[in-house]
Short mmCIF file of N, CA and C in Angstrom, two decimals:
data_model
loop_
_atom_site.label_atom_id
_atom_site.label_comp_id
_atom_site.label_asym_id
_atom_site.label_seq_id
_atom_site.Cartn_x
_atom_site.Cartn_y
_atom_site.Cartn_z
N UNK A 1 144.61 79.50 152.74
CA UNK A 1 143.42 79.09 151.95
C UNK A 1 142.93 79.45 150.71
N UNK A 2 143.94 80.46 149.85
CA UNK A 2 143.37 81.15 148.21
C UNK A 2 143.49 80.18 147.89
N UNK A 3 144.29 78.77 147.96
CA UNK A 3 144.00 77.62 147.00
C UNK A 3 142.90 77.28 147.35
N UNK A 4 142.04 76.84 148.20
CA UNK A 4 140.81 76.33 148.28
C UNK A 4 139.79 77.37 147.80
N UNK A 5 139.94 78.74 147.55
CA UNK A 5 139.07 79.52 147.14
C UNK A 5 138.33 78.97 145.86
N UNK A 6 137.06 79.20 145.31
CA UNK A 6 136.16 78.49 144.63
C UNK A 6 136.80 77.56 143.64
N UNK A 7 137.15 76.43 144.91
CA UNK A 7 137.76 75.19 144.22
C UNK A 7 136.61 74.55 143.54
N UNK A 8 136.98 73.67 142.48
CA UNK A 8 135.55 73.13 141.43
C UNK A 8 136.22 71.44 142.09
N UNK A 9 135.69 70.49 141.59
CA UNK A 9 135.72 68.50 141.74
C UNK A 9 137.16 68.77 141.30
N UNK A 10 137.67 69.35 140.44
CA UNK A 10 139.09 68.80 139.34
C UNK A 10 140.28 68.82 140.43
N UNK A 11 140.14 70.13 141.35
CA UNK A 11 141.16 70.45 142.03
C UNK A 11 141.07 69.44 143.24
N UNK A 12 139.90 69.33 143.85
CA UNK A 12 139.62 68.27 145.09
C UNK A 12 140.27 66.56 144.56
N UNK A 13 139.82 66.15 143.19
CA UNK A 13 140.30 65.04 142.69
C UNK A 13 141.67 65.01 142.12
N UNK A 14 142.23 65.97 141.78
CA UNK A 14 143.80 66.58 141.64
C UNK A 14 144.70 66.11 143.02
N UNK A 15 143.78 67.08 144.15
CA UNK A 15 144.80 66.70 145.19
C UNK A 15 144.97 65.57 146.16
N UNK A 16 143.44 64.73 145.60
CA UNK A 16 143.22 63.70 146.25
C UNK A 16 144.37 62.66 145.53
N UNK A 17 144.49 62.87 144.15
CA UNK A 17 145.56 61.87 143.59
C UNK A 17 146.67 62.04 144.34
N UNK A 18 147.27 63.45 144.34
CA UNK A 18 148.69 63.57 144.98
C UNK A 18 148.72 63.20 146.37
N UNK A 19 147.85 63.20 147.50
CA UNK A 19 147.80 62.39 148.57
C UNK A 19 148.05 61.37 148.68
N UNK A 20 147.03 60.61 147.67
CA UNK A 20 147.11 59.11 147.45
C UNK A 20 148.57 58.62 146.98
N UNK A 21 149.14 59.17 145.96
CA UNK A 21 150.19 58.89 145.22
C UNK A 21 151.31 58.88 146.30
N UNK A 22 151.49 60.43 146.89
CA UNK A 22 152.12 60.41 148.11
C UNK A 22 152.67 59.72 149.21
N UNK A 23 151.58 59.13 149.79
CA UNK A 23 151.03 58.41 150.95
C UNK A 23 151.95 56.79 150.56
N UNK A 24 151.54 56.59 149.05
CA UNK A 24 151.32 55.45 148.70
C UNK A 24 152.92 55.42 148.02
N UNK A 25 153.58 56.36 147.70
CA UNK A 25 155.25 55.91 147.29
C UNK A 25 156.00 56.07 148.82
N UNK A 26 155.52 56.73 149.94
CA UNK A 26 156.14 56.13 151.00
C UNK A 26 156.17 55.25 151.77
N UNK A 27 154.96 54.81 151.41
CA UNK A 27 154.38 53.16 152.13
C UNK A 27 155.30 51.99 151.09
N UNK A 28 155.14 52.50 150.15
CA UNK A 28 155.97 51.43 149.05
C UNK A 28 157.68 51.41 149.52
N UNK A 29 158.13 52.47 149.51
CA UNK A 29 159.68 52.78 150.02
C UNK A 29 159.81 51.89 151.50
N UNK A 30 159.12 52.23 152.40
CA UNK A 30 158.93 52.11 153.66
C UNK A 30 158.94 50.20 153.88
N UNK A 31 157.85 49.90 152.67
CA UNK A 31 157.79 48.44 153.16
C UNK A 31 158.85 47.77 152.65
N UNK A 32 158.95 47.78 151.23
CA UNK A 32 159.93 47.09 150.69
C UNK A 32 161.18 47.32 151.25
N UNK A 33 162.11 48.48 152.14
CA UNK A 33 162.84 48.56 152.61
C UNK A 33 163.18 47.41 154.21
N UNK A 34 161.47 47.41 154.49
CA UNK A 34 161.63 46.80 155.73
C UNK A 34 161.60 45.42 155.53
N UNK A 35 161.23 44.56 154.08
CA UNK A 35 161.02 43.41 153.77
C UNK A 35 162.36 43.20 153.24
N UNK A 36 162.84 44.07 152.80
CA UNK A 36 164.35 43.61 152.38
C UNK A 36 165.35 42.80 153.15
N UNK A 37 165.80 41.58 152.33
CA UNK A 37 166.96 40.98 153.41
C UNK A 37 168.55 41.60 153.00
N UNK A 38 169.00 40.46 152.39
CA UNK A 38 170.17 40.64 151.49
C UNK A 38 169.98 41.75 150.58
N UNK A 39 168.64 41.57 150.13
CA UNK A 39 168.56 42.54 148.36
C UNK A 39 167.31 42.97 148.57
N UNK A 40 166.97 44.26 148.16
CA UNK A 40 165.18 44.38 148.10
C UNK A 40 164.89 43.65 147.05
N UNK A 41 163.36 43.26 147.06
CA UNK A 41 162.54 42.63 146.03
C UNK A 41 162.80 43.00 145.41
N UNK A 42 162.56 42.46 143.86
CA UNK A 42 162.66 42.92 142.41
C UNK A 42 161.65 43.69 142.00
N UNK A 43 160.06 43.66 142.80
CA UNK A 43 159.60 44.99 142.15
C UNK A 43 159.91 46.17 142.66
N UNK A 44 160.59 46.12 143.72
CA UNK A 44 160.79 47.63 144.42
C UNK A 44 161.60 48.30 142.93
N UNK A 45 161.46 49.69 142.82
CA UNK A 45 162.14 50.43 141.56
C UNK A 45 162.02 51.77 142.20
N UNK A 46 163.33 52.34 142.57
CA UNK A 46 163.20 53.72 142.65
C UNK A 46 162.75 54.76 141.49
N UNK A 47 162.59 54.67 140.38
CA UNK A 47 161.90 55.54 139.24
C UNK A 47 160.75 55.43 139.66
N UNK A 48 159.91 54.33 140.39
CA UNK A 48 159.03 54.11 140.71
C UNK A 48 158.43 54.93 141.39
N UNK A 49 159.31 55.05 142.31
CA UNK A 49 159.09 55.75 143.58
C UNK A 49 159.20 57.71 143.83
N UNK A 50 160.42 57.64 142.56
CA UNK A 50 160.67 59.43 142.25
C UNK A 50 159.47 59.86 141.36
N UNK A 51 159.19 59.22 140.69
CA UNK A 51 158.00 59.54 139.75
C UNK A 51 156.74 59.66 140.64
N UNK A 52 156.20 58.63 141.51
CA UNK A 52 155.41 59.09 142.66
C UNK A 52 155.19 60.47 143.39
N UNK A 53 156.57 60.16 143.91
CA UNK A 53 156.43 61.15 145.33
C UNK A 53 156.96 62.83 143.93
N UNK A 54 157.66 62.85 143.16
CA UNK A 54 157.61 64.15 142.15
C UNK A 54 156.37 64.49 141.39
N UNK A 55 155.74 63.90 140.98
CA UNK A 55 154.06 63.68 140.67
C UNK A 55 153.48 64.26 141.48
N UNK A 56 153.48 63.68 142.81
CA UNK A 56 152.57 64.58 143.87
C UNK A 56 153.34 65.69 144.39
N UNK A 57 154.10 66.21 144.44
CA UNK A 57 154.94 67.31 144.68
C UNK A 57 154.81 68.41 143.34
N UNK A 58 154.57 67.88 142.04
CA UNK A 58 153.98 68.66 141.11
C UNK A 58 152.79 68.85 140.96
N UNK A 59 152.19 68.05 141.21
CA UNK A 59 150.92 68.09 141.27
C UNK A 59 150.09 69.86 142.41
N UNK A 60 150.82 69.19 143.32
CA UNK A 60 150.46 70.17 144.95
C UNK A 60 151.17 71.79 144.60
N UNK A 61 152.34 71.64 144.17
CA UNK A 61 152.85 72.96 143.41
C UNK A 61 152.17 73.36 142.46
N UNK A 62 151.83 72.90 141.53
CA UNK A 62 151.11 73.77 140.22
C UNK A 62 149.69 73.96 140.81
N UNK A 63 148.98 73.23 141.44
CA UNK A 63 147.75 73.89 141.86
C UNK A 63 147.82 74.46 142.93
N UNK A 64 149.14 75.29 143.24
CA UNK A 64 148.99 75.99 144.46
C UNK A 64 149.55 77.44 143.69
N UNK A 65 150.08 76.99 142.75
CA UNK A 65 150.05 78.40 141.82
C UNK A 65 149.28 78.60 140.43
N UNK A 66 148.65 77.63 140.57
CA UNK A 66 147.54 78.04 140.24
C UNK A 66 148.03 77.70 138.37
N UNK A 67 148.94 76.53 138.09
CA UNK A 67 149.16 76.43 136.47
C UNK A 67 148.10 76.11 135.97
N UNK A 68 147.91 75.92 134.81
CA UNK A 68 146.74 75.38 133.84
C UNK A 68 146.98 73.87 133.65
N UNK A 69 148.69 73.51 133.14
CA UNK A 69 149.27 72.15 132.78
C UNK A 69 149.54 71.48 134.07
N UNK A 70 149.25 72.02 135.22
CA UNK A 70 149.20 70.97 136.42
C UNK A 70 149.01 69.30 136.67
N UNK A 71 148.00 69.14 135.69
CA UNK A 71 146.91 67.68 135.34
C UNK A 71 147.87 67.04 134.47
N UNK A 72 148.28 67.56 133.62
CA UNK A 72 149.51 66.87 132.33
C UNK A 72 150.89 66.28 133.09
N UNK A 73 151.00 66.92 133.83
CA UNK A 73 152.64 66.72 134.29
C UNK A 73 152.32 65.84 135.62
N UNK A 74 151.37 66.03 136.13
CA UNK A 74 151.21 64.94 137.11
C UNK A 74 150.64 63.82 136.91
N UNK A 75 150.01 63.66 135.68
CA UNK A 75 149.33 62.33 134.81
C UNK A 75 150.32 61.72 134.17
N UNK A 76 151.13 62.51 133.84
CA UNK A 76 152.81 61.93 133.10
C UNK A 76 153.47 61.48 134.11
N UNK A 77 153.51 61.92 135.07
CA UNK A 77 154.66 61.27 136.37
C UNK A 77 153.85 59.92 137.07
N UNK A 78 152.84 59.81 137.45
CA UNK A 78 151.91 58.91 137.96
C UNK A 78 151.81 58.00 136.71
N UNK A 79 151.45 58.01 135.55
CA UNK A 79 151.04 57.21 134.17
C UNK A 79 152.17 56.31 134.31
N UNK A 80 153.54 56.63 133.96
CA UNK A 80 154.61 56.45 133.68
C UNK A 80 155.22 55.44 134.84
N UNK A 81 154.96 55.97 136.36
CA UNK A 81 155.31 55.38 137.31
C UNK A 81 154.69 53.77 137.71
N UNK A 82 153.32 54.00 137.59
CA UNK A 82 152.38 52.78 137.21
C UNK A 82 152.82 51.62 136.08
N UNK A 83 153.22 52.32 134.99
CA UNK A 83 153.45 51.22 134.22
C UNK A 83 155.00 50.93 134.09
N UNK A 84 155.61 51.15 134.57
CA UNK A 84 157.33 50.67 135.35
C UNK A 84 156.98 49.89 136.42
N UNK A 85 155.91 50.11 137.12
CA UNK A 85 155.69 49.18 138.30
C UNK A 85 154.75 47.67 137.81
N UNK A 86 153.98 47.75 136.56
CA UNK A 86 153.22 46.98 135.94
C UNK A 86 154.61 46.16 135.62
N UNK A 87 155.37 46.70 135.05
CA UNK A 87 156.02 45.82 134.49
C UNK A 87 156.85 44.86 135.68
N UNK A 88 157.48 45.40 136.39
CA UNK A 88 157.97 44.83 137.71
C UNK A 88 157.07 44.07 138.07
N UNK A 89 155.62 43.83 138.09
CA UNK A 89 154.80 43.31 138.69
C UNK A 89 154.39 41.73 137.88
N UNK A 90 154.87 41.96 136.83
CA UNK A 90 154.70 40.69 135.89
C UNK A 90 155.67 39.47 136.16
N UNK A 91 157.03 39.74 136.67
CA UNK A 91 157.79 38.72 137.34
C UNK A 91 157.30 37.77 138.80
N UNK A 92 157.00 38.64 139.79
CA UNK A 92 156.23 37.60 140.67
C UNK A 92 155.09 37.01 140.37
N UNK A 93 154.49 37.41 139.25
CA UNK A 93 152.76 37.62 139.02
C UNK A 93 153.18 36.12 137.64
N UNK A 94 154.24 35.96 137.00
CA UNK A 94 154.38 34.63 136.40
C UNK A 94 155.07 33.30 137.31
N UNK A 95 155.88 33.89 138.27
CA UNK A 95 155.94 32.82 138.97
C UNK A 95 154.82 31.94 139.50
N UNK A 96 153.89 33.32 140.36
CA UNK A 96 152.52 33.06 140.77
C UNK A 96 152.04 31.82 139.83
N UNK A 97 151.88 31.97 138.32
CA UNK A 97 150.82 31.50 137.68
C UNK A 97 151.82 30.07 137.08
N UNK A 98 153.03 30.15 136.95
CA UNK A 98 153.94 28.91 136.11
C UNK A 98 153.87 28.20 137.53
N UNK A 99 153.88 28.40 138.80
CA UNK A 99 153.90 27.56 140.07
C UNK A 99 155.53 27.42 139.92
N UNK A 100 156.27 27.83 139.11
CA UNK A 100 158.15 28.18 139.15
C UNK A 100 158.48 29.15 139.90
N UNK A 101 159.32 29.35 141.46
CA UNK A 101 160.14 29.97 141.82
C UNK A 101 160.83 30.64 141.14
N UNK A 102 161.05 31.51 139.85
CA UNK A 102 162.27 31.58 139.50
C UNK A 102 162.65 33.25 139.15
N UNK A 103 161.59 34.33 139.20
CA UNK A 103 162.09 35.42 138.94
C UNK A 103 162.13 35.67 140.51
N UNK A 104 161.10 35.28 141.33
CA UNK A 104 161.12 36.11 142.89
C UNK A 104 160.35 37.28 142.89
N UNK A 105 159.80 37.99 144.16
CA UNK A 105 159.18 38.95 144.34
C UNK A 105 157.54 38.68 145.13
N UNK A 106 157.47 39.99 145.91
CA UNK A 106 156.41 39.30 146.64
C UNK A 106 154.95 40.19 145.49
N UNK A 107 154.07 38.73 145.30
CA UNK A 107 153.04 39.14 144.34
C UNK A 107 152.04 39.96 144.97
N UNK A 108 151.88 39.28 146.76
CA UNK A 108 150.57 40.86 147.17
C UNK A 108 151.15 41.71 146.93
N UNK A 109 152.56 42.30 147.46
CA UNK A 109 152.53 43.53 147.36
C UNK A 109 152.49 44.28 146.02
N UNK A 110 153.09 43.49 145.11
CA UNK A 110 153.00 43.80 144.00
C UNK A 110 151.46 44.34 143.33
N UNK A 111 150.45 43.53 143.56
CA UNK A 111 149.24 44.04 143.13
C UNK A 111 148.73 45.20 144.05
N UNK A 112 149.21 44.90 145.36
CA UNK A 112 148.51 46.01 146.37
C UNK A 112 149.02 47.18 145.71
N UNK A 113 150.41 47.65 145.39
CA UNK A 113 150.88 48.98 145.24
C UNK A 113 150.05 49.24 143.73
N UNK A 114 150.05 48.38 142.57
CA UNK A 114 149.32 48.36 141.64
C UNK A 114 148.13 49.31 141.76
N UNK A 115 147.16 48.58 142.65
CA UNK A 115 145.97 49.26 143.15
C UNK A 115 146.03 50.76 143.48
N UNK A 116 147.23 51.03 144.46
CA UNK A 116 147.26 52.35 144.66
C UNK A 116 147.81 53.03 143.44
N UNK A 117 148.78 52.71 142.94
CA UNK A 117 149.32 53.82 142.05
C UNK A 117 148.71 53.63 140.89
N UNK A 118 147.37 52.91 140.61
CA UNK A 118 146.64 53.07 139.66
C UNK A 118 145.60 53.87 140.18
N UNK A 119 145.08 53.94 141.18
CA UNK A 119 143.84 54.73 141.74
C UNK A 119 144.77 56.11 141.73
N UNK A 120 145.84 56.33 142.18
CA UNK A 120 146.37 57.62 141.70
C UNK A 120 146.13 58.48 140.68
N UNK A 121 146.60 57.59 139.30
CA UNK A 121 146.80 57.73 137.99
C UNK A 121 145.56 58.04 137.38
N UNK A 122 144.84 57.15 138.01
CA UNK A 122 143.32 57.02 137.30
C UNK A 122 142.27 58.55 138.04
N UNK A 123 142.57 58.95 139.14
CA UNK A 123 142.00 60.25 140.04
C UNK A 123 142.73 61.70 139.11
N UNK A 124 143.99 61.46 138.79
CA UNK A 124 144.32 62.60 138.38
C UNK A 124 143.72 62.69 136.69
N UNK A 125 143.75 61.64 136.32
CA UNK A 125 143.67 61.97 134.50
C UNK A 125 141.77 62.45 134.41
N UNK A 126 141.25 61.50 135.50
CA UNK A 126 139.81 62.20 135.76
C UNK A 126 139.89 63.78 136.33
N UNK A 127 140.72 64.30 137.28
CA UNK A 127 140.63 65.74 137.44
C UNK A 127 141.05 66.14 136.57
N UNK A 128 141.92 65.80 134.87
CA UNK A 128 142.31 66.61 134.02
C UNK A 128 141.14 67.15 133.22
N UNK A 129 140.40 66.04 133.05
CA UNK A 129 139.26 67.07 132.31
C UNK A 129 138.22 67.58 133.19
N UNK A 130 138.32 67.99 134.49
CA UNK A 130 136.92 68.80 135.17
C UNK A 130 138.21 70.25 135.54
N UNK A 131 136.79 71.03 135.69
CA UNK A 131 137.10 72.54 136.14
C UNK A 131 137.87 72.27 137.63
N UNK A 132 139.12 73.30 137.66
CA UNK A 132 139.43 72.95 138.89
C UNK A 132 139.29 74.33 139.93
N UNK A 133 138.98 75.39 138.90
CA UNK A 133 138.50 76.76 140.08
C UNK A 133 137.32 77.48 138.94
N UNK A 134 136.68 77.84 139.89
CA UNK A 134 135.53 78.95 139.12
C UNK A 134 135.68 80.24 139.17
#
């Protein structure tokens, strides 16, 4: 309970970002592995999964240890993971926009996880500019 003593909005937003990132990363892995036929969907990336899960662990661990640079590390992980996912999302969206199934990928899943990972990154960035403890 010492973690929540004198908690300010930055701490709560940081922990919310970590929770969204961790749940999103687990769902990302589970859904893409469940929908994989002979090969995993083009949009899935181990880098995205690892950075989201790692950023969540860094954020929670850093907040528990009261490290002041935690939002920067978590934000870097979440942002790079989001950027990598958005690059991979471009391929199925190109198929949808051109009407030619060339690259492959599930555009609905790609957009859904873009929103989830974007929410985690945005919450973490906002949390970085707010006080974490009083």
